[in-house]
Coordinates of C-alpha atoms in Angstrom, one line a residue:
X287 CA -35.0 -4.3 7.8
X288 CA -34.9 -0.8 7.8
X289 CA -33.6 -0.6 11.6
X290 CA -30.8 -3.1 10.6
X291 CA -29.8 -1.1 7.9
X292 CA -29.8 2.2 9.6
X293 CA -27.6 0.3 12.2
X294 CA -25.3 -0.8 9.5
X295 CA -24.6 2.4 8.1
X296 CA -24.2 3.9 11.4
X297 CA -21.7 1.5 12.3
X298 CA -19.9 2.1 9.0
X299 CA -19.7 5.9 9.4
X300 CA -18.5 5.3 13.2
X301 CA -15.7 2.9 11.8
X302 CA -15.1 5.3 9.1
X303 CA -14.4 8.2 11.8
X304 CA -12.0 5.9 14.1
X305 CA -9.9 5.1 11.4
X306 CA -9.3 8.7 10.2
X307 CA -8.8 9.6 13.6
X308 CA -6.0 6.7 14.2
X309 CA -4.2 7.7 10.6
X310 CA -4.0 11.2 11.3
X311 CA -2.7 10.8 14.7
X312 CA -0.1 8.4 14.0
X313 CA 1.2 11.2 11.5
X314 CA 1.7 13.2 14.2
X315 CA 3.4 10.8 16.5
X316 CA 5.6 9.9 13.6
X317 CA 6.7 13.4 13.0
X318 CA 7.6 14.1 16.7
X319 CA 9.4 10.3 17.4
X320 CA 11.1 10.1 14.4
X321 CA 12.5 14.1 14.9
X322 CA 14.0 12.6 18.1
X323 CA 15.8 9.5 16.4
X324 CA 19.5 9.4 17.1
X325 CA 20.1 9.2 13.1
X326 CA 17.5 11.0 11.7
X327 CA 13.8 9.9 10.4
X328 CA 13.0 8.1 7.0
X329 CA 12.6 11.6 5.6
X330 CA 10.9 13.4 8.3
X331 CA 13.6 14.6 9.9
X332 CA 14.0 18.4 9.5
X333 CA 16.4 19.7 7.4
X334 CA 18.6 22.8 8.8
X335 CA 17.9 25.9 6.5
X336 CA 19.0 29.4 6.1
X337 CA 16.9 32.0 7.7
X338 CA 13.6 32.1 9.3
X339 CA 11.1 29.0 8.3
X340 CA 8.0 30.5 6.6
X341 CA 4.3 29.7 8.0
X342 CA 3.9 26.0 7.1
X343 CA 1.8 25.3 3.8
X344 CA -2.1 24.6 3.8
X345 CA -2.1 24.9 7.7
X346 CA -0.4 21.7 8.6
X347 CA 0.6 21.4 12.4
X348 CA 0.4 18.6 14.9
X349 CA -3.2 17.4 15.5
X350 CA -2.9 15.2 18.5
X351 CA -0.9 15.2 21.8
X352 CA 2.2 12.1 22.0
X353 CA -0.2 9.7 24.1
X354 CA -3.2 9.7 21.7
X355 CA -0.9 9.3 18.9
X356 CA 1.0 6.4 21.1
X357 CA -2.4 5.1 22.2
X358 CA -3.5 5.2 18.4
X359 CA -0.6 2.9 17.6
X360 CA -1.1 0.3 19.9
X361 CA -5.0 0.5 18.7
X362 CA -3.3 -0.2 15.1
X363 CA -0.9 -2.8 16.4
X364 CA -3.8 -4.6 18.2
X365 CA -6.7 -4.4 15.7
X366 CA -5.5 -4.6 12.3
X367 CA -4.6 -8.2 12.8
X368 CA -8.6 -8.7 14.1
X369 CA -9.5 -7.0 11.1
X370 CA -7.6 -9.3 8.7
X371 CA -9.6 -12.3 9.8
X372 CA -13.3 -10.3 10.8
X373 CA -12.4 -9.4 6.8
X374 CA -12.1 -12.7 5.4
X375 CA -14.7 -14.9 7.8
X376 CA -17.4 -12.3 6.9
X377 CA -16.3 -12.3 3.1
X378 CA -16.3 -15.9 3.1
X379 CA -18.7 -17.3 5.7
X380 CA -21.2 -13.9 6.2
X381 CA -22.3 -13.3 2.9
X382 CA -19.9 -10.2 3.1
X383 CA -22.1 -8.5 4.9
X384 CA -21.3 -6.9 8.2
X385 CA -24.6 -6.8 9.5
X386 CA -24.9 -10.6 9.2
X387 CA -21.8 -10.8 11.2
X388 CA -23.1 -8.5 13.8
X389 CA -26.3 -10.8 13.6
X390 CA -23.7 -13.8 14.4
X391 CA -22.6 -12.0 17.3
X392 CA -25.4 -11.1 18.8
X393 CA -26.6 -15.0 18.5
X394 CA -23.3 -16.7 19.6
X395 CA -21.6 -14.0 22.1
X396 CA -17.9 -12.3 21.6
X397 CA -16.7 -15.6 22.6
X398 CA -17.4 -16.8 19.7
X399 CA -15.0 -14.2 17.9
X400 CA -12.1 -16.5 19.6
X401 CA -13.6 -19.7 17.9
X402 CA -13.9 -18.2 14.5
X403 CA -10.1 -17.8 14.1
X404 CA -8.7 -20.5 12.2
X405 CA -5.4 -22.2 13.6
X406 CA -2.3 -22.0 11.1
X407 CA -2.4 -25.4 10.1
X408 CA 1.0 -27.1 8.6
X409 CA -0.4 -27.2 4.7
X410 CA -1.0 -22.7 5.3
X411 CA 2.6 -22.7 6.2
X412 CA 3.6 -25.2 3.5
X413 CA 2.3 -22.8 1.3
X414 CA 3.4 -19.6 2.5
X415 CA 7.0 -20.8 2.6
X416 CA 6.9 -22.8 -0.7
X417 CA 5.7 -19.2 -2.2
X418 CA 8.6 -17.3 -0.4
X419 CA 11.2 -19.1 -1.5
X420 CA 10.1 -19.3 -4.7
X421 CA 9.9 -15.4 -4.8
X422 CA 13.1 -15.1 -2.8
X423 CA 14.7 -16.9 -5.5
X424 CA 13.9 -15.2 -8.4
X425 CA 14.7 -12.0 -6.4
X426 CA 18.1 -13.4 -6.2
X427 CA 18.4 -15.2 -9.5
X428 CA 16.8 -13.9 -12.4
X429 CA 19.2 -11.1 -14.2
X430 CA 18.1 -7.7 -14.2
X431 CA 20.2 -4.4 -15.0
X432 CA 21.5 -2.3 -12.3
X433 CA 19.2 0.4 -10.9
X434 CA 20.1 2.8 -8.2
X435 CA 17.9 4.4 -5.9
X436 CA 17.9 8.2 -4.3
X437 CA 20.5 9.1 -1.8
X438 CA 19.5 8.4 1.7
X439 CA 20.2 11.1 4.2
X440 CA 23.1 9.7 5.5
X441 CA 24.6 9.6 2.1
X442 CA 24.1 6.0 0.9
X443 CA 23.1 5.2 -2.6
X444 CA 21.3 1.5 -2.8
X445 CA 21.8 -0.5 -5.7
X446 CA 18.9 -2.8 -6.8
X447 CA 18.6 -5.4 -9.7
X448 CA 15.5 -4.5 -11.8
X449 CA 13.8 -7.9 -12.5
X450 CA 10.2 -7.5 -11.4
X451 CA 8.6 -7.9 -15.0
X452 CA 10.3 -11.1 -15.1
X453 CA 9.4 -12.5 -11.9
X454 CA 6.0 -11.4 -12.4
X455 CA 5.7 -13.2 -15.6
X456 CA 7.8 -16.3 -14.6
X457 CA 5.3 -16.3 -11.3
X458 CA 2.1 -15.9 -13.0
X459 CA 2.9 -18.2 -16.0
X460 CA 4.1 -21.0 -13.4
X461 CA 1.3 -20.8 -11.2
X462 CA -1.3 -20.9 -14.2
X463 CA 0.7 -23.9 -15.6
X464 CA 1.2 -26.2 -12.6
X465 CA -3.0 -25.9 -12.5
X466 CA -3.5 -26.8 -16.2
X467 CA -1.1 -29.3 -16.1
X468 CA -2.9 -30.9 -12.9
X469 CA 0.1 -30.7 -10.2
X470 CA -1.3 -28.3 -8.1
X471 CA -5.1 -27.0 -7.4
X472 CA -4.9 -23.3 -6.6
X473 CA -8.3 -24.0 -5.1
X474 CA -6.4 -25.4 -2.1
X475 CA -5.4 -21.8 -1.5
X476 CA -8.7 -20.7 -1.0
X477 CA -10.0 -23.3 0.8
X478 CA -7.3 -22.6 3.6
X479 CA -7.1 -19.1 2.9
X480 CA -8.1 -18.1 6.6
X481 CA -5.5 -20.6 8.2
X482 CA -3.1 -18.5 5.4
X483 CA -3.7 -15.6 7.3
X484 CA -3.7 -16.4 10.4
X485 CA -0.1 -18.2 9.8
X486 CA 0.8 -14.5 7.6
X487 CA -0.2 -12.6 10.9
X488 CA 1.9 -14.4 13.4
X489 CA 4.7 -15.3 11.1
X490 CA 5.3 -11.5 10.1
X491 CA 4.8 -10.1 13.5
X492 CA 8.1 -12.7 14.0
X493 CA 9.4 -11.1 11.1
X494 CA 9.1 -7.5 12.4
X495 CA 10.7 -8.8 15.7
X496 CA 13.7 -10.3 13.6
X497 CA 14.0 -6.8 12.0
X498 CA 13.9 -5.0 15.3
X499 CA 16.8 -7.3 16.7
X500 CA 18.9 -6.6 13.7
X501 CA 18.4 -3.1 13.1
X502 CA 20.1 -2.8 17.0
X503 CA 22.7 -5.4 16.6
X504 CA 23.8 -5.4 12.9
X505 CA 22.2 -2.5 10.9
X506 CA 22.8 -2.8 6.9
X507 CA 23.4 0.8 6.8
X508 CA 24.1 4.2 8.6
X509 CA 20.4 5.1 7.8
X510 CA 19.2 3.4 10.5
X511 CA 18.8 4.4 14.7
X512 CA 16.4 4.6 17.7
X513 CA 14.0 6.7 18.9
X514 CA 14.6 5.1 22.2
X515 CA 11.2 3.6 22.4
X516 CA 10.4 -0.3 21.8
X517 CA 7.1 0.0 20.7
X518 CA 7.9 3.2 18.5
X519 CA 10.8 1.2 16.9
X520 CA 9.0 -1.8 16.3
X521 CA 6.0 -0.4 14.6
X522 CA 7.7 2.3 12.5
X523 CA 11.1 0.4 12.3
X524 CA 14.5 0.8 12.9
X525 CA 16.3 0.7 9.3
X526 CA 15.7 2.1 6.0
X527 CA 17.5 -0.2 3.9
X528 CA 17.9 -3.3 5.7
X529 CA 19.2 -6.5 3.7
X530 CA 20.1 -9.8 4.3
X531 CA 23.8 -10.6 3.1
X532 CA 25.0 -8.2 0.5
X533 CA 22.3 -9.0 -2.5
X534 CA 18.7 -9.6 -0.5
X535 CA 16.7 -6.4 0.0
X536 CA 14.0 -6.8 2.8
X537 CA 11.9 -4.0 1.3
X538 CA 12.1 -5.3 -2.1
X539 CA 11.1 -8.6 -0.9
X540 CA 8.3 -7.7 1.5
X541 CA 6.4 -4.8 -0.9
X542 CA 7.2 -6.2 -4.2
X543 CA 8.0 -9.7 -4.3
X544 CA 6.0 -11.1 -1.8
X545 CA 2.9 -8.5 -0.8
X546 CA 2.1 -7.1 -4.4
X547 CA 3.2 -10.6 -6.4
X548 CA 0.6 -12.1 -3.8
X549 CA -2.0 -9.9 -4.7
X550 CA -1.8 -11.1 -8.2
X551 CA -1.6 -14.8 -7.3
X552 CA -4.4 -14.6 -5.1
X553 CA -7.0 -12.7 -7.7
X554 CA -5.9 -15.5 -9.8
X555 CA -6.6 -18.1 -7.2
X556 CA -10.3 -16.3 -6.9
X557 CA -11.1 -16.6 -10.5
X558 CA -9.9 -20.6 -10.7
X559 CA -12.2 -21.2 -7.5
X560 CA -14.9 -19.3 -8.9
X561 CA -14.7 -21.2 -11.9
X562 CA -14.5 -24.6 -10.3
X563 CA -17.7 -23.9 -7.9
X564 CA -19.8 -22.1 -10.9
X565 CA -18.5 -23.7 -13.7
X566 CA -17.7 -20.1 -15.3
X567 CA -16.3 -17.0 -14.4
X568 CA -18.5 -14.4 -14.3
X569 CA -18.3 -11.2 -16.4
X570 CA -18.1 -9.2 -12.8
X571 CA -15.1 -11.2 -11.7
X572 CA -13.1 -11.1 -15.3
X573 CA -13.7 -7.0 -15.3
X574 CA -12.5 -6.7 -11.6
X575 CA -9.2 -9.2 -12.1
X576 CA -8.4 -7.7 -15.4
X577 CA -8.2 -4.5 -13.8
X578 CA -6.2 -5.6 -10.7
X579 CA -3.6 -7.6 -13.0
X580 CA -3.0 -4.9 -15.1
X581 CA -2.7 -2.8 -12.5
X582 CA -0.1 -4.9 -10.9
X583 CA 1.7 -5.3 -14.3
X584 CA 2.2 -1.4 -14.7
X585 CA 3.6 -1.7 -10.9
X586 CA 6.4 -4.1 -11.8
X587 CA 6.7 -2.5 -15.1
X588 CA 7.6 0.8 -13.1
X589 CA 9.3 -0.8 -9.8
X590 CA 12.5 1.3 -10.5
X591 CA 10.5 3.9 -9.7
X592 CA 8.8 2.8 -7.1
X593 CA 11.9 2.4 -5.6
X594 CA 12.3 6.3 -5.0
X595 CA 8.6 6.6 -3.6
X596 CA 8.0 7.0 0.1
X597 CA 7.6 3.7 0.9
X598 CA 11.2 2.6 -0.1
X599 CA 13.6 6.1 0.4
X600 CA 11.8 7.2 3.5
X601 CA 9.5 4.7 5.3
X602 CA 11.9 2.7 7.7
X603 CA 10.9 -1.5 7.7
X604 CA 9.1 -2.3 10.5
X605 CA 5.7 -3.3 11.3
X606 CA 3.9 -0.5 9.5
X607 CA 5.6 -1.2 6.0
X608 CA 6.6 -5.0 6.3
X609 CA 3.7 -6.4 8.6
X610 CA 1.4 -4.2 5.9
X611 CA 3.1 -5.4 2.5
X612 CA 3.0 -9.2 3.9
X613 CA -0.6 -9.5 5.6
X614 CA -2.5 -6.5 4.6
X615 CA -2.0 -6.2 0.8
X616 CA -2.6 -10.2 0.2
X617 CA -6.1 -9.6 2.7
X618 CA -7.5 -6.1 2.5
X619 CA -6.0 -5.3 -1.4
X620 CA -7.6 -8.7 -2.6
X621 CA -10.9 -8.6 -1.0
X622 CA -12.8 -7.1 -3.7
X623 CA -12.3 -10.4 -5.9
X624 CA -12.5 -12.3 -2.9
X625 CA -16.6 -11.4 -2.1
X626 CA -17.0 -11.9 -6.0
X627 CA -16.4 -15.5 -5.6
X628 CA -19.3 -16.4 -4.0
X629 CA -20.9 -13.6 -5.6
X630 CA -20.8 -14.4 -9.6
X631 CA -22.7 -11.3 -10.8
X632 CA -23.8 -10.7 -14.5
X633 CA -22.7 -7.1 -15.5
X634 CA -23.8 -7.6 -19.3
X635 CA -21.2 -6.7 -21.9
X636 CA -21.8 -3.2 -22.3
X637 CA -21.5 -2.1 -18.7
X638 CA -18.4 -4.5 -18.0
X639 CA -17.0 -2.5 -21.3
X640 CA -18.0 0.4 -19.6
X641 CA -16.6 -0.3 -16.7
X642 CA -13.3 -2.1 -18.4
X643 CA -12.2 1.2 -20.3
X644 CA -13.0 3.4 -17.5
X645 CA -10.8 1.5 -15.2
X646 CA -8.1 1.0 -17.9
X647 CA -7.8 5.0 -18.3
X648 CA -7.6 5.9 -14.7
X649 CA -4.6 3.1 -14.7
X650 CA -2.8 4.4 -17.7
X651 CA -3.1 8.0 -16.2
X652 CA -1.7 7.0 -13.0
X653 CA 1.1 5.3 -15.2
X654 CA 1.7 8.5 -16.9
X655 CA 1.8 10.6 -14.3
X656 CA 4.7 8.4 -12.4
X657 CA 6.3 7.8 -15.9
X658 CA 6.3 11.7 -16.6
X659 CA 7.9 12.7 -13.3
X660 CA 10.1 9.8 -14.3
X661 CA 11.4 11.1 -17.0
X662 CA 12.0 14.7 -15.8
X663 CA 14.2 13.3 -13.2
X664 CA 16.1 11.0 -15.7
X665 CA 16.6 14.1 -18.2
X666 CA 17.6 16.5 -15.1
X667 CA 14.4 18.4 -16.7
X668 CA 16.0 18.6 -20.3
X669 CA 12.7 17.0 -21.9
X670 CA 9.4 17.5 -23.2
X671 CA 6.3 17.4 -21.4
X672 CA 2.9 17.6 -23.7
X673 CA 5.2 19.0 -26.8
X674 CA 7.0 21.8 -24.9
X675 CA 9.9 22.3 -22.1
X676 CA 8.7 21.9 -18.9
X677 CA 8.0 24.3 -16.4
X678 CA 10.1 23.6 -13.0
X679 CA 11.3 25.4 -9.5
X680 CA 15.0 24.6 -8.8
X681 CA 15.1 24.0 -4.8
X682 CA 18.2 24.1 -3.0
X683 CA 18.4 22.3 0.8
X684 CA 21.2 21.2 3.0
X685 CA 22.0 17.3 3.7
X686 CA 22.6 16.3 7.1
X687 CA 26.3 16.0 6.3
X688 CA 25.9 19.9 5.8
X689 CA 26.1 19.8 1.6
X690 CA 23.9 22.2 -0.4
X691 CA 22.2 20.4 -3.1
X692 CA 19.6 21.2 -5.4
X693 CA 16.4 19.3 -6.9
X694 CA 14.1 20.1 -9.5
X695 CA 10.4 20.4 -8.7
X696 CA 8.0 19.6 -11.7
X697 CA 5.4 22.3 -12.5
X698 CA 3.9 21.8 -15.6
X699 CA 2.0 18.3 -17.1
X700 CA 0.2 16.0 -14.7
X701 CA 2.1 18.1 -12.0
X702 CA 1.0 21.2 -12.8
X703 CA -2.8 19.9 -11.9
X704 CA -1.9 19.1 -8.4
X705 CA 0.9 17.8 -6.1
X706 CA -0.2 14.4 -5.9
X707 CA -2.3 14.2 -9.0
X708 CA -1.4 10.4 -9.3
X709 CA -3.3 9.4 -6.2
X710 CA -6.6 10.6 -7.8
X711 CA -6.3 8.1 -10.4
X712 CA -5.1 5.2 -8.0
X713 CA -8.4 5.7 -5.9
X714 CA -10.3 5.8 -9.0
X715 CA -8.9 3.1 -10.2
X716 CA -9.7 1.0 -7.0
X717 CA -13.3 2.0 -7.2
X718 CA -13.2 0.4 -10.9
X719 CA -11.6 -3.1 -10.0
X720 CA -14.6 -3.0 -7.0
X721 CA -17.8 -1.8 -8.6
X722 CA -18.7 -5.0 -10.6
X723 CA -19.5 -6.1 -6.8
X724 CA -22.1 -3.6 -7.0
X725 CA -23.6 -1.8 -4.1
X726 CA -25.6 -4.6 -2.0
X727 CA -22.7 -4.7 0.7
X728 CA -20.2 -2.0 2.1
X729 CA -17.6 -4.4 2.9
X730 CA -16.0 -4.7 -0.8
X731 CA -15.7 -0.9 -0.9
X732 CA -13.8 -1.1 2.5
X733 CA -10.2 -1.2 0.3
X734 CA -11.4 1.8 -1.1
X735 CA -12.3 4.1 1.7
X736 CA -8.8 2.5 3.3
X737 CA -6.8 3.7 0.1
X738 CA -8.4 7.1 0.2
X739 CA -7.4 7.5 3.9
X740 CA -4.1 6.4 3.5
X741 CA -3.0 8.3 0.4
X742 CA -4.4 11.7 1.7
X743 CA -2.7 10.8 4.7
X744 CA 0.7 9.9 2.5
X745 CA 0.1 13.3 0.4
X746 CA 0.1 15.3 3.9
X747 CA 3.2 13.2 5.2
X748 CA 5.2 14.3 1.7
X749 CA 4.1 17.6 1.6
X750 CA 5.9 17.6 5.3
X751 CA 8.6 15.9 4.3
X752 CA 9.2 18.1 1.3
X753 CA 8.7 21.5 3.4
X754 CA 11.1 20.6 6.0
X755 CA 13.5 19.8 2.8
X756 CA 13.5 22.8 1.0
X757 CA 11.8 25.2 3.1
X758 CA 10.7 28.5 1.0
X759 CA 11.1 26.8 -2.4
X760 CA 8.2 24.3 -1.4
X761 CA 6.3 27.5 -0.1
X762 CA 7.1 28.6 -3.6
X763 CA 6.1 25.7 -5.3
X764 CA 2.8 25.4 -3.3
X765 CA 1.6 28.8 -4.1
X766 CA 2.5 27.5 -8.2
X767 CA 0.5 23.9 -7.5
X768 CA -1.7 24.8 -4.9
X769 CA -4.1 21.5 -4.6
X770 CA -2.8 18.5 -3.0
X771 CA -4.8 15.6 -5.1
X772 CA -7.9 16.8 -6.6
X773 CA -7.9 20.2 -8.8
X774 CA -10.0 23.0 -7.3
X775 CA -11.6 21.2 -4.9
X776 CA -8.6 19.4 -2.3

């Protein structure tokens, strides 16, 4: 009734407040902890500049005490696995309703939370290991041109093999082919989804422990080090570019080939499951799936650009990145489509077309923003943007090795609108592949809200990192491009 809806809304507001405070607390802790790391943080380490540093742009400052931030980090370590199981159980067994879940707990008691946690089964482990082995083999064996990442704080430049598009194509074609040939029914993945998520939770924790130990005893490069605290090192990671052997890049596997590829595989799985249970794939599911798969295709087409982003070039390989990509991406990012499996909503051709067109436009603008910056970097600014020479700022900085170098900061095109303009269109794209679920329940929109918090945090972290690196040049850049994400608003 009305009271239940009010309780639902109040719970939602409180949940969002907690998430927001936790994320900003972690930002504070990261800056403080990484500043004390023996080998420098993954992009958060302050660079030494000549002269007095000007005031921090946009009034950024430490928002929380280290104690509060440390508690928040422990809270996320404990709560994220719980939330993954809550999300799966509520979507599959509680009609996607937080209110239904709360009524279930009131009826059976909190002890029932232990009973609903699925045990990792043999078939779950078999599915995970088969998929991981297949993707690792594609990463190593498929041909691709040599691609270089950015120069690291310690002067290293990672080398990658650009074969993401071919790996994506082979994965999707193979998955659909073995279904059509009757060799494997993807509905099995959905039927054992809780067990798979449970196995991923525990297996990925073990993998993060392995990365922590490896970072101590056998780091792959000089871009590694300890903050002196076990929890911080486990959460944020020890190594910037961990590799197994010389060829197998861990972060490319966790972030791209397991996480992002798993997103695509699960979306296809949900479509097939709805087809088998409902006898059709509803237009709502089609719109959502097409937009997600288009976005993922765009990601792999642009994969070499992704290797220059904060995820790869600045964030170390720990729980935050690796567990997130191995578990959080397959479970949370796919949740709008998971909801639609048992809710075959009919949108009609006109509404379907409008949502699809709007979503595709957002994905294209998001891609064009990244492409524009990539071309600008590749040509060292000697290109045209929207038919004319780009405006730019030449920024000088000093490396940890004491060398003075320069970078070009783009201030025209999409990048003249705001400093992180592409984030706006990524959030809107996520909204459009979620909106086919309509507005009967809040939970399908959790990913959109989470993504908004994540990208706002990332925009602030990137501003902090760039200010630490460029100093007065970044202050000048912020004056020329004053908005972070949304022009004239934020």
